[in-house]
PDB file of C-alpha atoms in Angstrom:
ATOM      1  CA  UNK A  29      92.255 130.460  70.680  1.00 36.00           C
ATOM      2  CA  UNK A  30      93.822 131.787  73.871  1.00 37.00           C
ATOM      3  CA  UNK A  31      97.281 133.225  74.188  1.00 41.00           C
ATOM      4  CA  UNK A  32      99.648 132.248  76.964  1.00 45.00           C
ATOM      5  CA  UNK A  33     100.475 135.173  79.220  1.00 49.00           C
ATOM      6  CA  UNK A  34     104.217 135.621  79.220  1.00 55.00           C
ATOM      7  CA  UNK A  35     104.467 138.733  81.359  1.00 62.00           C
ATOM      8  CA  UNK A  36     105.885 142.130  80.582  1.00 64.00           C
ATOM      9  CA  UNK A  37     108.599 142.274  77.951  1.00 71.00           C
ATOM     10  CA  UNK A  38     111.866 143.761  79.168  1.00 72.00           C
ATOM     11  CA  UNK A  39     112.198 145.760  75.974  1.00 70.00           C
ATOM     12  CA  UNK A  40     111.957 145.115  72.258  1.00 72.00           C
ATOM     13  CA  UNK A  41     114.923 142.703  72.479  1.00 83.00           C
ATOM     14  CA  UNK A  42     113.679 140.270  75.126  1.00 91.00           C
ATOM     15  CA  UNK A  43     110.327 138.742  75.941  1.00 92.00           C
ATOM     16  CA  UNK A  44     109.598 137.946  79.572  1.00 92.00           C
ATOM     17  CA  UNK A  45     110.201 134.224  78.957  1.00 93.00           C
ATOM     18  CA  UNK A  46     113.547 134.894  77.252  1.00 95.00           C
ATOM     19  CA  UNK A  47     114.645 137.106  80.141  1.00 95.00           C
ATOM     20  CA  UNK A  48     113.810 134.395  82.681  1.00 95.00           C
ATOM     21  CA  UNK A  49     115.671 131.762  80.650  1.00 95.00           C
ATOM     22  CA  UNK A  50     118.768 133.954  80.502  1.00 97.00           C
ATOM     23  CA  UNK A  51     118.585 134.716  84.237  1.00 97.00           C
ATOM     24  CA  UNK A  52     118.134 131.055  85.203  1.00 96.00           C
ATOM     25  CA  UNK A  53     121.166 130.017  83.149  1.00 96.00           C
ATOM     26  CA  UNK A  54     123.166 133.140  84.037  1.00 96.00           C
ATOM     27  CA  UNK A  55     126.243 133.432  86.182  1.00 96.00           C
ATOM     28  CA  UNK A  56     124.980 133.569  89.784  1.00 97.00           C
ATOM     29  CA  UNK A  57     127.426 136.247  90.919  1.00 97.00           C
ATOM     30  CA  UNK A  58     126.273 138.618  88.153  1.00 97.00           C
ATOM     31  CA  UNK A  59     122.579 137.973  88.848  1.00 97.00           C
ATOM     32  CA  UNK A  60     123.085 138.552  92.584  1.00 97.00           C
ATOM     33  CA  UNK A  61     125.059 141.771  92.040  1.00 97.00           C
ATOM     34  CA  UNK A  62     122.415 143.198  89.708  1.00 97.00           C
ATOM     35  CA  UNK A  63     119.647 142.175  92.107  1.00 97.00           C
ATOM     36  CA  UNK A  64     121.402 144.038  94.945  1.00 96.00           C
ATOM     37  CA  UNK A  65     121.456 147.212  92.838  1.00 96.00           C
ATOM     38  CA  UNK A  66     117.785 146.818  91.927  1.00 96.00           C
ATOM     39  CA  UNK A  67     116.789 145.972  95.492  1.00 93.00           C
ATOM     40  CA  UNK A  68     118.209 149.236  96.825  1.00 91.00           C
ATOM     41  CA  UNK A  69     115.573 151.236  94.935  1.00 93.00           C
ATOM     42  CA  UNK A  70     112.728 148.735  94.462  1.00 93.00           C
ATOM     43  CA  UNK A  71     111.041 149.230  97.811  1.00 90.00           C
ATOM     44  CA  UNK A  72     109.917 146.875 100.556  1.00 94.00           C
ATOM     45  CA  UNK A  73     109.888 143.213  99.517  1.00 95.00           C
ATOM     46  CA  UNK A  74     107.755 140.453 101.055  1.00 96.00           C
ATOM     47  CA  UNK A  75     109.154 136.942 100.648  1.00 96.00           C
ATOM     48  CA  UNK A  76     106.347 134.503  99.868  1.00 96.00           C
ATOM     49  CA  UNK A  77     108.490 131.406  99.186  1.00 95.00           C
ATOM     50  CA  UNK A  78     112.206 130.735  99.441  1.00 96.00           C
ATOM     51  CA  UNK A  79     112.951 127.012  99.370  1.00 97.00           C
ATOM     52  CA  UNK A  80     114.638 124.072  97.730  1.00 97.00           C
ATOM     53  CA  UNK A  81     112.866 120.925  96.629  1.00 96.00           C
ATOM     54  CA  UNK A  82     112.697 118.184  94.061  1.00 95.00           C
ATOM     55  CA  UNK A  83     110.879 118.621  90.774  1.00 93.00           C
ATOM     56  CA  UNK A  84     110.114 115.975  88.169  1.00 93.00           C
ATOM     57  CA  UNK A  85     112.225 116.235  85.010  1.00 89.00           C
ATOM     58  CA  UNK A  86     109.953 115.663  81.988  1.00 90.00           C
ATOM     59  CA  UNK A  87     111.289 114.313  78.710  1.00 91.00           C
ATOM     60  CA  UNK A  88     109.725 113.350  75.371  1.00 92.00           C
ATOM     61  CA  UNK A  89     110.252 109.883  73.943  1.00 90.00           C
ATOM     62  CA  UNK A  90     111.239 110.699  70.363  1.00 89.00           C
ATOM     63  CA  UNK A  91     110.067 107.344  69.004  1.00 90.00           C
ATOM     64  CA  UNK A  92     106.539 107.388  70.411  1.00 90.00           C
ATOM     65  CA  UNK A  93     106.260 111.143  71.015  1.00 89.00           C
ATOM     66  CA  UNK A  94     105.069 110.521  74.560  1.00 91.00           C
ATOM     67  CA  UNK A  95     106.080 112.396  77.678  1.00 90.00           C
ATOM     68  CA  UNK A  96     107.662 110.604  80.621  1.00 89.00           C
ATOM     69  CA  UNK A  97     109.582 111.624  83.738  1.00 90.00           C
ATOM     70  CA  UNK A  98     113.285 110.912  83.572  1.00 90.00           C
ATOM     71  CA  UNK A  99     113.757 111.508  87.278  1.00 93.00           C
ATOM     72  CA  UNK A 100     113.902 114.261  89.853  1.00 94.00           C
ATOM     73  CA  UNK A 101     116.076 117.345  89.914  1.00 94.00           C
ATOM     74  CA  UNK A 102     116.894 119.605  92.860  1.00 96.00           C
ATOM     75  CA  UNK A 103     115.626 123.162  92.337  1.00 97.00           C
ATOM     76  CA  UNK A 104     115.697 126.354  94.356  1.00 97.00           C
ATOM     77  CA  UNK A 105     112.766 128.697  94.031  1.00 97.00           C
ATOM     78  CA  UNK A 106     111.865 132.136  95.307  1.00 97.00           C
ATOM     79  CA  UNK A 107     108.599 134.046  95.078  1.00 97.00           C
ATOM     80  CA  UNK A 108     108.359 137.662  96.250  1.00 97.00           C
ATOM     81  CA  UNK A 109     105.864 140.521  96.335  1.00 97.00           C
ATOM     82  CA  UNK A 110     106.559 144.236  96.175  1.00 96.00           C
ATOM     83  CA  UNK A 111     103.414 145.781  97.711  1.00 95.00           C
ATOM     84  CA  UNK A 112     104.390 149.396  96.930  1.00 93.00           C
ATOM     85  CA  UNK A 113     104.508 148.609  93.199  1.00 93.00           C
ATOM     86  CA  UNK A 114     101.801 145.884  93.181  1.00 94.00           C
ATOM     87  CA  UNK A 115     104.057 143.367  91.416  1.00 96.00           C
ATOM     88  CA  UNK A 116     105.403 139.894  92.070  1.00 96.00           C
ATOM     89  CA  UNK A 117     108.612 138.183  91.047  1.00 96.00           C
ATOM     90  CA  UNK A 118     109.555 134.535  90.688  1.00 97.00           C
ATOM     91  CA  UNK A 119     112.839 132.742  90.232  1.00 97.00           C
ATOM     92  CA  UNK A 120     113.766 129.074  89.954  1.00 96.00           C
ATOM     93  CA  UNK A 121     117.178 127.572  89.269  1.00 96.00           C
ATOM     94  CA  UNK A 122     118.576 124.059  89.170  1.00 95.00           C
ATOM     95  CA  UNK A 123     120.593 123.295  92.283  1.00 95.00           C
ATOM     96  CA  UNK A 124     120.786 124.582  95.820  1.00 96.00           C
ATOM     97  CA  UNK A 125     121.548 128.283  95.187  1.00 96.00           C
ATOM     98  CA  UNK A 126     118.708 130.088  96.972  1.00 97.00           C
ATOM     99  CA  UNK A 127     120.443 133.456  96.551  1.00 97.00           C
ATOM    100  CA  UNK A 128     120.492 133.022  92.761  1.00 97.00           C
ATOM    101  CA  UNK A 129     116.767 132.186  92.793  1.00 97.00           C
ATOM    102  CA  UNK A 130     116.041 135.185  95.036  1.00 97.00           C
ATOM    103  CA  UNK A 131     118.105 137.477  92.802  1.00 97.00           C
ATOM    104  CA  UNK A 132     116.174 136.227  89.806  1.00 97.00           C
ATOM    105  CA  UNK A 133     112.871 136.899  91.616  1.00 97.00           C
ATOM    106  CA  UNK A 134     113.953 140.463  92.459  1.00 97.00           C
ATOM    107  CA  UNK A 135     114.888 141.146  88.836  1.00 97.00           C
ATOM    108  CA  UNK A 136     111.626 139.554  87.653  1.00 96.00           C
ATOM    109  CA  UNK A 137     109.664 141.893  89.958  1.00 96.00           C
ATOM    110  CA  UNK A 138     111.639 144.859  88.620  1.00 95.00           C
ATOM    111  CA  UNK A 139     110.781 143.787  85.063  1.00 95.00           C
ATOM    112  CA  UNK A 140     107.093 143.619  85.997  1.00 93.00           C
ATOM    113  CA  UNK A 141     107.327 147.101  87.537  1.00 93.00           C
ATOM    114  CA  UNK A 142     109.290 148.569  84.629  1.00 91.00           C
ATOM    115  CA  UNK A 143     111.963 149.504  87.167  1.00 93.00           C
ATOM    116  CA  UNK A 144     115.641 150.017  86.209  1.00 93.00           C
ATOM    117  CA  UNK A 145     115.106 148.604  82.728  1.00 92.00           C
ATOM    118  CA  UNK A 146     118.485 149.896  81.480  1.00 93.00           C
ATOM    119  CA  UNK A 147     120.396 147.982  84.161  1.00 95.00           C
ATOM    120  CA  UNK A 148     118.383 144.827  83.489  1.00 95.00           C
ATOM    121  CA  UNK A 149     118.831 145.010  79.711  1.00 95.00           C
ATOM    122  CA  UNK A 150     122.582 145.527  80.200  1.00 96.00           C
ATOM    123  CA  UNK A 151     122.686 142.434  82.443  1.00 97.00           C
ATOM    124  CA  UNK A 152     120.656 140.359  79.978  1.00 97.00           C
ATOM    125  CA  UNK A 153     122.857 141.414  77.057  1.00 96.00           C
ATOM    126  CA  UNK A 154     126.036 140.494  78.942  1.00 97.00           C
ATOM    127  CA  UNK A 155     124.664 137.143  80.097  1.00 97.00           C
ATOM    128  CA  UNK A 156     123.334 136.310  76.625  1.00 97.00           C
ATOM    129  CA  UNK A 157     126.736 137.064  75.078  1.00 97.00           C
ATOM    130  CA  UNK A 158     128.460 134.916  77.729  1.00 97.00           C
ATOM    131  CA  UNK A 159     126.057 132.003  77.191  1.00 96.00           C
ATOM    132  CA  UNK A 160     126.458 132.231  73.404  1.00 96.00           C
ATOM    133  CA  UNK A 161     130.253 132.157  73.796  1.00 97.00           C
ATOM    134  CA  UNK A 162     130.095 129.135  76.117  1.00 96.00           C
ATOM    135  CA  UNK A 163     127.846 127.350  73.616  1.00 94.00           C
ATOM    136  CA  UNK A 164     130.237 128.180  70.772  1.00 95.00           C
ATOM    137  CA  UNK A 165     133.223 126.806  72.712  1.00 94.00           C
ATOM    138  CA  UNK A 166     131.345 123.616  73.597  1.00 94.00           C
ATOM    139  CA  UNK A 167     130.326 123.085  69.976  1.00 93.00           C
ATOM    140  CA  UNK A 168     133.950 123.546  68.891  1.00 91.00           C
ATOM    141  CA  UNK A 169     135.010 120.810  71.322  1.00 90.00           C
ATOM    142  CA  UNK A 170     132.272 118.515  70.039  1.00 89.00           C
ATOM    143  CA  UNK A 171     133.225 119.229  66.422  1.00 87.00           C
ATOM    144  CA  UNK A 172     136.834 118.281  67.193  1.00 83.00           C
ATOM    145  CA  UNK A 173     135.675 114.769  68.103  1.00 86.00           C
ATOM    146  CA  UNK A 174     133.579 114.244  64.966  1.00 81.00           C
ATOM    147  CA  UNK A 175     134.597 111.228  62.904  1.00 82.00           C
ATOM    148  CA  UNK A 176     134.002 111.087  59.155  1.00 75.00           C
ATOM    149  CA  UNK A 177     132.498 107.754  58.198  1.00 76.00           C
ATOM    150  CA  UNK A 178     132.274 106.479  54.671  1.00 72.00           C
ATOM    151  CA  UNK A 179     129.346 104.326  53.703  1.00 60.00           C
ATOM    152  CA  UNK A 180     129.944 101.209  51.661  1.00 54.00           C
TER     153      UNK A 180
END
């Protein structure tokens, strides 16, 4: 059995996949600000890809357990290389925010290089707390609309 390569963990708290999920759903202004701080000390960066495009949105039919494509979604993606550190970074976000995708790619490259881990963990912790709070507030609004039905 083969294991899927998930990249370097940020620290004991976050796997590489978890970090990318948090960054993709994070507040763009916070991701961009952190990326600027990281970029100042990361070294020369080569941009491989920086573009927007449409990607198919897969979904699973819960009745038949088959995959199908619901439609297309606009995504922004960025792929960079840092030759001095021999690492690459990738970022993809839903929408047209190329700067968010590029910021995510810079942070991903820093994770791969083990560069400024304290700053990145602080960012991930703050974004995770913010996302958890937003989820909690949304669930409270949903709960307020719940109707109790009695069965006969």
